[in-house]
Coordinates of C-alpha atoms and ligand atoms in Angstrom, one line a residue:
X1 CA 23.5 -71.1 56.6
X2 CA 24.9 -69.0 59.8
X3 CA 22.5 -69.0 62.6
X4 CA 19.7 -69.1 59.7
X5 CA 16.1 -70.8 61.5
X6 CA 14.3 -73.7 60.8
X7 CA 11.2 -73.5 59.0
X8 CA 8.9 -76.5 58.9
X9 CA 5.2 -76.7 57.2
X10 CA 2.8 -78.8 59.4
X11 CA -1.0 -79.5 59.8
X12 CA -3.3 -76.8 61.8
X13 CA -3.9 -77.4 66.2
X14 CA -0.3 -78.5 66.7
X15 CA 0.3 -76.4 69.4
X16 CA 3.2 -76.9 72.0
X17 CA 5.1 -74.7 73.6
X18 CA 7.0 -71.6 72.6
X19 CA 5.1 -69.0 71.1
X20 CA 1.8 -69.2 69.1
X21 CA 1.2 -67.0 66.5
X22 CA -2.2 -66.5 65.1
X23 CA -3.6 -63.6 63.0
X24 CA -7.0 -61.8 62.2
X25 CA -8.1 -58.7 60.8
X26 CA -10.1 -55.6 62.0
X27 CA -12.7 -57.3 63.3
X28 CA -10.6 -59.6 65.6
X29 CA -12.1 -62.6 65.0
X30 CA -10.3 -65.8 64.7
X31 CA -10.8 -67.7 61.5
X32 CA -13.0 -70.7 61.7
X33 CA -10.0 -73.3 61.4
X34 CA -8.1 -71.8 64.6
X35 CA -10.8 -71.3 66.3
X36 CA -11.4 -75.0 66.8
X37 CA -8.1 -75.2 67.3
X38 CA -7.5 -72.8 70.3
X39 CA -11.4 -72.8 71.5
X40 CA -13.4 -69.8 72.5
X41 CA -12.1 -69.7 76.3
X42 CA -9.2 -68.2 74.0
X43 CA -10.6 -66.1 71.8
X44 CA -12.2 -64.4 74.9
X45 CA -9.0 -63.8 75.8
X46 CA -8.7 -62.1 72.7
X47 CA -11.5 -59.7 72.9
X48 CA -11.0 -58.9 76.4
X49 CA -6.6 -58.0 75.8
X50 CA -7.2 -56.1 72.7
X51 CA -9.7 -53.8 74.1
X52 CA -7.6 -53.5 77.2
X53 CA -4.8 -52.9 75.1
X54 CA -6.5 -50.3 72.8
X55 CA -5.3 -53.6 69.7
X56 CA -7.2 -52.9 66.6
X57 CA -6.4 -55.1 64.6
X58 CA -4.7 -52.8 62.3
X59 CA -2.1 -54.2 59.0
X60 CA 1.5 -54.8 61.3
X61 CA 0.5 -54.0 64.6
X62 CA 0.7 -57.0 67.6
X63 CA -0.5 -58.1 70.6
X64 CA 1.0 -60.2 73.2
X65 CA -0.4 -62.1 75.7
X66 CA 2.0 -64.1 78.3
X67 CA 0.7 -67.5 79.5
X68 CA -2.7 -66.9 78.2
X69 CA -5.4 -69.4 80.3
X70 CA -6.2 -72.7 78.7
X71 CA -3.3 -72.7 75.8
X72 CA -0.6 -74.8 76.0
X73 CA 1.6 -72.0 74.6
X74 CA 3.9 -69.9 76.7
X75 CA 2.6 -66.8 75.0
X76 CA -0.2 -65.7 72.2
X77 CA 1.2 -63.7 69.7
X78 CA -1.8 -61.6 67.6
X79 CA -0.8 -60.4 64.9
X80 CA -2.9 -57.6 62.5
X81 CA -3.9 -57.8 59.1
X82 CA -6.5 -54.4 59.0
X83 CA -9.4 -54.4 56.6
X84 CA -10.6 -56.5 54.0
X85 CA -9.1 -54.2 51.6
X86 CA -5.4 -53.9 53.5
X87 CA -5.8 -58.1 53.5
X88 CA -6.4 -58.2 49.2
X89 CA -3.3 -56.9 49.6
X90 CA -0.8 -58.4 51.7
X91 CA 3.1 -57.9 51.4
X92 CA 3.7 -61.5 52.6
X93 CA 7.2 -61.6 53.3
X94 CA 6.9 -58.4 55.0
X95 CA 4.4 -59.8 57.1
X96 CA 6.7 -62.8 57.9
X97 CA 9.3 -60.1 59.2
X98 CA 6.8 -58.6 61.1
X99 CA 5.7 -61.8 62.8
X100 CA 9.8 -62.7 63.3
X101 CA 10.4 -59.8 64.9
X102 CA 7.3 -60.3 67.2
X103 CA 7.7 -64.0 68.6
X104 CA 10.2 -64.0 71.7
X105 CA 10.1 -67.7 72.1
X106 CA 12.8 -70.4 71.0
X107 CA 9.9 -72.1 69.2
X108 CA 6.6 -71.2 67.2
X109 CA 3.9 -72.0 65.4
X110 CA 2.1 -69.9 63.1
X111 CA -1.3 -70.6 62.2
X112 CA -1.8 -70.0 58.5
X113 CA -4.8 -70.1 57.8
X114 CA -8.2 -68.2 55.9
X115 CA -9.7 -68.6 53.0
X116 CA -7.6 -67.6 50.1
X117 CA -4.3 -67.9 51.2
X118 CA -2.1 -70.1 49.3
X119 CA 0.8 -72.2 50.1
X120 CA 3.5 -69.7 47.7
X121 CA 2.1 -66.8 50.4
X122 CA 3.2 -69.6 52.9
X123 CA 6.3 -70.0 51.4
X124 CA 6.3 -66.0 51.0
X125 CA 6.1 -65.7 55.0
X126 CA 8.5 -67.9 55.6
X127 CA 11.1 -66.6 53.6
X128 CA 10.1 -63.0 55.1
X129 CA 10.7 -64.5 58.8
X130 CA 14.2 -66.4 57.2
X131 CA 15.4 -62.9 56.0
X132 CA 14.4 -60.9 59.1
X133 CA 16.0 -63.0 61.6
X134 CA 19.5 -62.9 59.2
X135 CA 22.0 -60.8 61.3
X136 CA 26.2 -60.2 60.9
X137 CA 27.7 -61.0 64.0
X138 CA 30.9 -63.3 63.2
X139 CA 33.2 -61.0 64.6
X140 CA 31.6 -60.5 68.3
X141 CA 33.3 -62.2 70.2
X142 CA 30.9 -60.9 73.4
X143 CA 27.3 -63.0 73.9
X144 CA 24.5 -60.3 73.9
X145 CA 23.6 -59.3 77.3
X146 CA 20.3 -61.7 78.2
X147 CA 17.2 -60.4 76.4
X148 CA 18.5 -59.1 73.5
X149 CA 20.2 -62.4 72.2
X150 CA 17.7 -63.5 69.4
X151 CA 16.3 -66.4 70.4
X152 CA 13.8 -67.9 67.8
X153 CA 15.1 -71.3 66.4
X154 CA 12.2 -72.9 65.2
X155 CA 9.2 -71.7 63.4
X156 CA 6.4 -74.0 62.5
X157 CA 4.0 -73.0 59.7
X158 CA 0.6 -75.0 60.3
X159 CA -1.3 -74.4 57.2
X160 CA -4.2 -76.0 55.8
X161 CA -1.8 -78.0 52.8
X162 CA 1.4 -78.5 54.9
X163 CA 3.1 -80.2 51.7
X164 CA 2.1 -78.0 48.7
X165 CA 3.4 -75.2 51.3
X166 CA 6.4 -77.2 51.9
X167 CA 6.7 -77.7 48.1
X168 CA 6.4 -74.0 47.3
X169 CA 9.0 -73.3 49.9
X170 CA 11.6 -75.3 48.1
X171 CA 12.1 -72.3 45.1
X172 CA 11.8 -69.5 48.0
X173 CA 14.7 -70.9 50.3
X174 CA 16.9 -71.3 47.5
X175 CA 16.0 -67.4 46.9
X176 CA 16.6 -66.7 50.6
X177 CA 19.5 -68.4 50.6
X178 CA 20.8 -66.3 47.8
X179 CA 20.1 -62.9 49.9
X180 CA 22.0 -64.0 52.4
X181 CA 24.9 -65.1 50.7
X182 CA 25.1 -61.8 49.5
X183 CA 24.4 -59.9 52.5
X184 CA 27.2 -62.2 54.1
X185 CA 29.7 -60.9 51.1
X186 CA 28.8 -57.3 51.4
X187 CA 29.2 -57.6 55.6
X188 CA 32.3 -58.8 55.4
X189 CA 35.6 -56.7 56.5
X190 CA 38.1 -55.6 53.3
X191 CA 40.9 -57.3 55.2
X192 CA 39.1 -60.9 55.3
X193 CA 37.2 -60.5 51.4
X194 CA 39.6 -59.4 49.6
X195 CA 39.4 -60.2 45.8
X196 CA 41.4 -63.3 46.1
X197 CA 39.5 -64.3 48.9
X198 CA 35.7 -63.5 47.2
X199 CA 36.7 -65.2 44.2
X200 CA 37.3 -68.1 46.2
X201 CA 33.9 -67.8 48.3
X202 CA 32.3 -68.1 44.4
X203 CA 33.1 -72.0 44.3
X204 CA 30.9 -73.2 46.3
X205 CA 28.2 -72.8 43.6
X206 CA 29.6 -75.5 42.1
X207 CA 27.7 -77.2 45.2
X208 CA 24.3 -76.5 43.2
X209 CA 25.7 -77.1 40.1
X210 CA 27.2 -74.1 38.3
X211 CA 30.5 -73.9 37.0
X212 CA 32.7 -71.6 38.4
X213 CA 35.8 -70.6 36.2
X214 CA 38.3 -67.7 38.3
X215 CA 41.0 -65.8 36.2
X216 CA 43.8 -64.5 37.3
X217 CA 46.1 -61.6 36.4
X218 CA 47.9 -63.3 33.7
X219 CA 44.8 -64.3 31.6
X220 CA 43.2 -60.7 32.5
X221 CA 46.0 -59.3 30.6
X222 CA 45.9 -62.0 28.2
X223 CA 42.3 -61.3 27.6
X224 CA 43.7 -57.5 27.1
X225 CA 41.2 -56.0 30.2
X226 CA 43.6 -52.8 30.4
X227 CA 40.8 -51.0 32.4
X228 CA 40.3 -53.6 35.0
X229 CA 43.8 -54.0 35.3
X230 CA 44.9 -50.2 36.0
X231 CA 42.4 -50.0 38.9
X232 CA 44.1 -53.3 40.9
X233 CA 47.5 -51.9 40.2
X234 CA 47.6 -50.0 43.0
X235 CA 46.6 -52.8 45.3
X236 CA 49.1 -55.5 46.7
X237 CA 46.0 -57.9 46.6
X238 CA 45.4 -59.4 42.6
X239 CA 42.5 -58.7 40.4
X240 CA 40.3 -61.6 39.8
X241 CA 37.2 -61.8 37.1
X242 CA 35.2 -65.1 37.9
X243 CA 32.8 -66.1 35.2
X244 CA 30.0 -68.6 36.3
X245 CA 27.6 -70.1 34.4
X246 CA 24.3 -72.4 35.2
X247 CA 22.6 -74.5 32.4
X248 CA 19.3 -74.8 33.2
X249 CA 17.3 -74.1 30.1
X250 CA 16.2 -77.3 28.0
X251 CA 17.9 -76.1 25.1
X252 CA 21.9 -75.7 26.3
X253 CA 22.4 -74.2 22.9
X254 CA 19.9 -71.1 24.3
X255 CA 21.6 -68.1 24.2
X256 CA 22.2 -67.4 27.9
X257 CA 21.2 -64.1 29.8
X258 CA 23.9 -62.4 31.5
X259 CA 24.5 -60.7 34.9
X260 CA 27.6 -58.4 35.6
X261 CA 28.6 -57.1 38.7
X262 CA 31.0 -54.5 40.0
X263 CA 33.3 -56.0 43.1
X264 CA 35.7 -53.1 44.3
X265 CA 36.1 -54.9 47.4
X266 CA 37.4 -51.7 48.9
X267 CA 37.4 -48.4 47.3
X268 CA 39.5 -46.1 48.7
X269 CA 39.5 -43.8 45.9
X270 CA 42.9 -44.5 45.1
X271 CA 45.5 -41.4 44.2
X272 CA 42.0 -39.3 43.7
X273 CA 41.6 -40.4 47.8
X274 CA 38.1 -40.1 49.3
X275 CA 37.9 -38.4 52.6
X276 CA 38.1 -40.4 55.6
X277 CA 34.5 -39.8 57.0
X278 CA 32.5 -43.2 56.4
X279 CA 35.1 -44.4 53.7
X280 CA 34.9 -47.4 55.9
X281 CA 31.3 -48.1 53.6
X282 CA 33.3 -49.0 50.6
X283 CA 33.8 -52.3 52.1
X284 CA 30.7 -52.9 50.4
X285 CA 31.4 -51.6 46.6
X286 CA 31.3 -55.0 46.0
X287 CA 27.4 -55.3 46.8
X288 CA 27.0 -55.3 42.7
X289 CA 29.1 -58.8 42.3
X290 CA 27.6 -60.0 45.6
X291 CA 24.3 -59.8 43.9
X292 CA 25.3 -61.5 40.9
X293 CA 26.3 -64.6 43.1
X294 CA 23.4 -65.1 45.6
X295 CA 21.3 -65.2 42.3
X296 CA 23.6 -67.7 40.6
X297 CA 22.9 -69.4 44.0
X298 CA 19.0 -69.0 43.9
X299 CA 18.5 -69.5 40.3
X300 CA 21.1 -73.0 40.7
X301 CA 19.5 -74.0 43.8
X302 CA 16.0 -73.6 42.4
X303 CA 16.8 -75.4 39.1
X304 CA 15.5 -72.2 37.0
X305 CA 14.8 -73.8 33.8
X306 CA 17.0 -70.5 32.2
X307 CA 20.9 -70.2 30.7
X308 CA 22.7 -67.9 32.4
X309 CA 26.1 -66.6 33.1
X310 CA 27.3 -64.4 36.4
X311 CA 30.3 -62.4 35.4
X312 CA 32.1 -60.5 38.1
X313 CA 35.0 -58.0 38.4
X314 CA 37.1 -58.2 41.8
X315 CA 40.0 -55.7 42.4
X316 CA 40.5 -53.4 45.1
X317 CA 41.7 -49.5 44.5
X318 CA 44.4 -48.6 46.8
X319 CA 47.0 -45.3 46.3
X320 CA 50.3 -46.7 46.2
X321 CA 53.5 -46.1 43.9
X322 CA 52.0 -48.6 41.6
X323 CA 48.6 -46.9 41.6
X324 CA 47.2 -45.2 38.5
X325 CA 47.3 -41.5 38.3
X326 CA 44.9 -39.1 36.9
X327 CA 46.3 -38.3 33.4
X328 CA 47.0 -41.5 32.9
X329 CA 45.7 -43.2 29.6
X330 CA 44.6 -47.1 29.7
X331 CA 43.6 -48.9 26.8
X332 CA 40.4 -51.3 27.9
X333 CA 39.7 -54.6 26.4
X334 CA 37.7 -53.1 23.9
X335 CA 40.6 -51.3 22.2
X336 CA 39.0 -48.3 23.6
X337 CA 41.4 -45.7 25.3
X338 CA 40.5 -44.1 28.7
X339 CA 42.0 -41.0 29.8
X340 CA 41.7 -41.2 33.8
X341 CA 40.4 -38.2 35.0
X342 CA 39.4 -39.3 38.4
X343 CA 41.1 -42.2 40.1
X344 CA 37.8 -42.5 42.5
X345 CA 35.7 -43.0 39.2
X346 CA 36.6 -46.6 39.2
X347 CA 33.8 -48.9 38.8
X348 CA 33.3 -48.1 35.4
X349 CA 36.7 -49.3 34.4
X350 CA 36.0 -52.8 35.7
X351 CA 32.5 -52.8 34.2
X352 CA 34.1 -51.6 30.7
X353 CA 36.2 -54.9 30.3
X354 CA 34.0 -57.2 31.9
X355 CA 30.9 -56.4 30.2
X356 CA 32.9 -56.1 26.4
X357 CA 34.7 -59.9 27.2
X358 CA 30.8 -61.5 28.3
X359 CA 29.0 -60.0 25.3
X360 CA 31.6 -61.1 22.8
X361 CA 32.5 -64.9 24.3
X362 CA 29.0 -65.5 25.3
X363 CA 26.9 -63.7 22.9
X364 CA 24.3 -63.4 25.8
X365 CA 20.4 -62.7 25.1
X366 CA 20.7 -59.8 27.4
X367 CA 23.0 -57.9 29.4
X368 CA 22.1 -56.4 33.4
X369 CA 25.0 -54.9 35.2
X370 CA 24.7 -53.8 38.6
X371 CA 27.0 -51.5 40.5
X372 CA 27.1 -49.2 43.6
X373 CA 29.0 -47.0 41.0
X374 CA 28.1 -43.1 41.8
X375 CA 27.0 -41.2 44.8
X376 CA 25.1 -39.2 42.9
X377 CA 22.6 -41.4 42.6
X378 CA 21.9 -41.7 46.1
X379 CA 21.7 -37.7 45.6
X380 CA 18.9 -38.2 43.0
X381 CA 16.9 -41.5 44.1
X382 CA 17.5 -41.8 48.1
X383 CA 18.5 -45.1 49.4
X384 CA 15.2 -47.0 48.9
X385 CA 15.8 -47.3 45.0
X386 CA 17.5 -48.2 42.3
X387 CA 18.6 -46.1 39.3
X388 CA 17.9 -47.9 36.0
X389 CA 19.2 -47.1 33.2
X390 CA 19.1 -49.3 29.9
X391 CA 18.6 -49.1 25.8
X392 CA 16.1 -51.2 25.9
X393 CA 12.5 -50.3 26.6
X394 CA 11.0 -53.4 27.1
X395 CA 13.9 -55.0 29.2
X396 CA 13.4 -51.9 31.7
X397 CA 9.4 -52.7 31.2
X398 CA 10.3 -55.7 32.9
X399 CA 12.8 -55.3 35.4
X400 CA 10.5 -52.0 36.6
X401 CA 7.8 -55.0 37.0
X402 CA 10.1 -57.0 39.2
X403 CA 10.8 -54.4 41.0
X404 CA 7.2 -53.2 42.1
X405 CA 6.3 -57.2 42.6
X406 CA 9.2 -57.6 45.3
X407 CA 10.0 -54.3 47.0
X408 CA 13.3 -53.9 45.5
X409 CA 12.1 -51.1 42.8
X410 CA 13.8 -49.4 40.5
X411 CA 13.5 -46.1 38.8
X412 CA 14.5 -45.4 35.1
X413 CA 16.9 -42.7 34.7
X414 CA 17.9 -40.6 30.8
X415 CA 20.5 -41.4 28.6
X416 CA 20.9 -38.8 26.1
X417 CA 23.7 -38.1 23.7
X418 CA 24.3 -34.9 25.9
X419 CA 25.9 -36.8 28.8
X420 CA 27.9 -38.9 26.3
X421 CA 29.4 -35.8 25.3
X422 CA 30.3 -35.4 28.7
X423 CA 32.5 -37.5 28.0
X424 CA 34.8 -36.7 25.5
X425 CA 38.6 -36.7 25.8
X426 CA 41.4 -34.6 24.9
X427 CA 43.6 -37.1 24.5
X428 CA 41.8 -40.2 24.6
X429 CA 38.7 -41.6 22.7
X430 CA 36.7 -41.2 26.4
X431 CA 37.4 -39.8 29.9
X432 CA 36.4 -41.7 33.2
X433 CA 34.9 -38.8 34.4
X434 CA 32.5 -36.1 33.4
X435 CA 32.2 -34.2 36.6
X436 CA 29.9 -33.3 38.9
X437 CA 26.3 -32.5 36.9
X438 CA 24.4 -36.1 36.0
X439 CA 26.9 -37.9 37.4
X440 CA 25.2 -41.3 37.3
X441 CA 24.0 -40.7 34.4
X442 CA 27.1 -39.7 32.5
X443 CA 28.3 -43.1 34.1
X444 CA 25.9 -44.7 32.6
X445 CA 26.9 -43.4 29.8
X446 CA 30.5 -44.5 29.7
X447 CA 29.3 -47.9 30.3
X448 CA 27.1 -47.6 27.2
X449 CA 30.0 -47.2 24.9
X450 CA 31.2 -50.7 25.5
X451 CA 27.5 -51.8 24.9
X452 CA 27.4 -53.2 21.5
X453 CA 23.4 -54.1 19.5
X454 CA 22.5 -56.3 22.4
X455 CA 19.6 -55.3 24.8
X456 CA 21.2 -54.2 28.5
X457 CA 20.2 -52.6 31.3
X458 CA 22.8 -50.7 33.9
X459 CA 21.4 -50.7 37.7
X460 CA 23.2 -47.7 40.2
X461 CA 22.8 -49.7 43.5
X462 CA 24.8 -47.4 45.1
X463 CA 22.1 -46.5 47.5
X464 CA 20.6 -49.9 48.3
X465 CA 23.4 -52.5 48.3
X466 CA 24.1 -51.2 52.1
X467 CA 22.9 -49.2 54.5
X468 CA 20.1 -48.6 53.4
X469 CA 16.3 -48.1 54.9
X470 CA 15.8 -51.0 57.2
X471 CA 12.5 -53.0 56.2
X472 CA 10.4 -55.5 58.0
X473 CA 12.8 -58.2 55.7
X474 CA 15.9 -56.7 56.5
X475 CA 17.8 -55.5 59.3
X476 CA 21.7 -56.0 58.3
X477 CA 23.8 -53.4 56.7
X478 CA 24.0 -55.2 53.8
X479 CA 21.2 -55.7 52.2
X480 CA 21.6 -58.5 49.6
X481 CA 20.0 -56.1 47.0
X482 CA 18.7 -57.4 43.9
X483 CA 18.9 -61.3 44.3
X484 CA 14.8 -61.3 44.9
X485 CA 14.9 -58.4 42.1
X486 CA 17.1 -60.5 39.2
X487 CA 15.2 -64.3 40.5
X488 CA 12.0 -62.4 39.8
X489 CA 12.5 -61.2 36.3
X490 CA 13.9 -64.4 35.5
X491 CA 11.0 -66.5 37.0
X492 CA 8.1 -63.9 35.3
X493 CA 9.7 -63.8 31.8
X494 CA 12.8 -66.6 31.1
X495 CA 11.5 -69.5 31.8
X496 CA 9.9 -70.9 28.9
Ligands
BES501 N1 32.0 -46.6 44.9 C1 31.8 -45.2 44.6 C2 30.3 -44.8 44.6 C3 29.6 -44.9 45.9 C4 29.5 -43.8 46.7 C5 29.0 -46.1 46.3 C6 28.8 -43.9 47.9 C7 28.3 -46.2 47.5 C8 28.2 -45.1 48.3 C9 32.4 -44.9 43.2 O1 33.5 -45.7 42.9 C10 32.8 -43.5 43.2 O2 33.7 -43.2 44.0 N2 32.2 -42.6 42.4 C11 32.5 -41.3 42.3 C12 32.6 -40.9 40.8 C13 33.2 -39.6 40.5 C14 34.7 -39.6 41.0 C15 33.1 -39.3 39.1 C16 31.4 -40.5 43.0 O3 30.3 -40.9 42.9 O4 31.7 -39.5 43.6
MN502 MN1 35.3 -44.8 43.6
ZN503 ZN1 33.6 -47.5 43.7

């Protein structure tokens, strides 16, 4: 993984040098293990910095102290964890972010250890500190001036159960992993990931197992995906719809869940142009397919004992002589035709074609599409959640559950017939756009009409996928949204 660090699991008192890193609540004392550990000369130290420093202790807040008497360590790192009730709690991998972005050394160790704590919070920390330290800088070609170049390489977890922590950690790096593969897709320039060029990225799954099939132009159109096909038209670079698939449940004859993701690896709006201020974002319309693959990636790499199948839809929308025009009517995979109202309204297209060929060749379980498909849900939600919007009441039960258990939330939105209507042609059986009022939801709605009786939920990730809120996880522009969010759902409810 690019400039990723190394996180080991070892026993408590290893300290060298580098950085140590230990942690205690309000009342600042040290906990019984670490103690004996660091000795009392130490923890002092401690008492006497934190009230010179006015440190209290409090949940996120640190305290440094630089070549601290009778510690091996270069520096003491204290780190907060408030009250008792702030510690029932704890965000762990926020908390590992925090800490990440606190240690200055090359090396650390963190000392892990109170009553309670178990070795999937260690494994929690560790991927928080893994995610935090993940940044996009391929294309500088200039070193950072000296200071500001990270520096951490290796962090050291002591823990009371270094190899139940270790074991625990095995699941959550195939998770982190997964985030940043997809932060690494959506950070890519349109020029480099092109759709030819992400399709191609997709094959290293077959690394962990999955199977990786990429079509081209000719079977799209042999498939009949009209819709997907009208938006690439206007592009030099071809369309591309890779299906991938991982077998993991006991039963292969398990119908599989399924995971569809928009991947417009530019949108430039096409004849319906966008203005030029930030269209440079759209870089990252793809962050819906990069989701589906870093959690084909963490759900592989993890062995989730689950049958899925990743389905993505790769095409750029460019104005050219070839492009599609508005007024144009396209006949989508379904046998549904689309009068295109809006060339910019593309998202759906693609989603319309991949979503009818999954459900009917793989009969999935369930169906989750994500999408940065509307701006107008950023105008609803913000940029730190997720519209949800799905017929089903207790798949959005549980995806609202995964949400609140990882950070990534979601919020579910209406669909009523009235934004269906919305949608009405004159001269086809739908338009692509129904204007300006409820436009996510009326979306949402267009991608319900290629929804057959199969549960599915549709998630507007317009607002997360990139430049978003930065966290105490996540400092990159793309955000790798939804990996953590899909693994979860799968791991709380799909696993036998
Ligand atoms: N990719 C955009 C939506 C988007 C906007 C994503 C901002 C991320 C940030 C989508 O294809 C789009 O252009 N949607 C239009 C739809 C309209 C023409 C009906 C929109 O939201 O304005
Ligand atoms: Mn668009
Ligand atoms: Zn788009």
């Amino acid at each position: 993984m690019a400039d990723g660090i190394t996180i080991a699991f070892g026993a408590l008192g290893q300290v060298g040098q580098g950085d140590l890193v230990v942690f205690v609540g309000d009342d600042l004392q040290l906990p019984a293990t670490i103690l004996e550990a660091v000795g009392q000369e130490v923890a002092d130290l401690l008492t006497r910095a934190a009230a010179s420093e006015r440190f209290k202790g409090k949940s996120l807040t640190a305290l440094t102290l630089p070549a601290p008497a009778g510690l091996k360590a270069d520096r003491l790192v204290v780190i907060g964890l408030g009250s008792d009730k702030d510690r029932a709690k704890i965000d762990w991998p926020a908390l590992g972010g925090f800490t990440a972005s606190k240690v200055s050394g090359r090396t650390a160790h963190l000392a892990l250890s109170w009553p309670g704590i178990t070795p999937a919070n260690a494994a929690d920390v560790a991927l928080g500190a893994r995610l935090r330290h993940y940044s996009f800088d391929r294309y500088k070609t200039k070193k950072k001036p000296e200071g500001e170049e990270p520096k951490l390489t290796t962090l050291t977890v002591m823990v009371d159960d270094p190899a139940a922590a270790q074991a625990a950690a095995k699941a959550v790096d195939a998770v982190a992993e997964g985030v940043i593969m997809a932060r690494e897709l959506v950070n890519e320039p349109p020029n480099i990931l092109h759709p030819e060029e992400f399709a191609r990225r997709t094959e290293v799954l077959s690394e962990v197992g999955v199977s990786v099939e990429i079509l081209g132009p000719k079977e799209l159109s042999e498939l009949g995906m009209g819709a997907l096909l009208a938006v690439a038209q206007g592009s030099t670079k071809e369309a591309r719809v890779v299906i991938m698939r991982w077998n993991g449940a006991p039963d292969a004859s398990d119908p599989p869940i399924a995971f569809i993701g928009k991947g417009v690896c530019f949108d430039s709006g096409g004849i319906s142009i966008k203005s030029a201020g930030g269209m440079e974002d759209m870089k990252g319309d793809m962050g819906g397919a990069a989701c589906v693959v870093g959690t084909m990636h963490a759900l592989a790499a993890r062995k989730a004992r689950v049958n899925v199948i990743g389905a993505i839809g790769i095409v750029e929308n460019m104005p050219d002589g070839d492009a599609q025009r508005p007024g144009d009517i396209v006949t989508s995979m379904s046998g549904q035709t689309i009068e295109i109202i809006n060339t910019d309204a593309e998202g759906r297209l693609v989603l319309a074609d991949v979503i009818w060929h999954v459900q009917g060749a793989y009969k999935p379980k369930f169906m989750i599409d994500l999408a940065t498909l509307t701006g107008a849900i950023i105008v609803a939600l913000g940029q730190d959640i997720a519209g949800l919007f799905s017929n089903d009441d207790d798949l959005a039960a549980k995806l609202t559950a995964a949400g609140e258990a990882t950070g990534e939330a979601v919020w579910r939105m209406p669909l009523i017939p009235a934004y269906d209507k919305a949608i009405d042609s004159k001269f086809a059986d739908m338009k692509n756009s129904g204007g300006r009022h409820g436009g996510a939801a009326t979306a949402a709605s267009f991608i319900k009409r290629y929804v057959n009786d199969v549960p599915w939920a549709h998630l507007d990730i317009a607002g997360v996928a990139m430049s978003s809120s930065s966290s105490e996880i996540n400092r990159s522009w793309g955000a790798g949204w939804g990996v953590r969010l899909l693994d979860r759902l799968v791991r709380d409810n799909y696993e036998g």
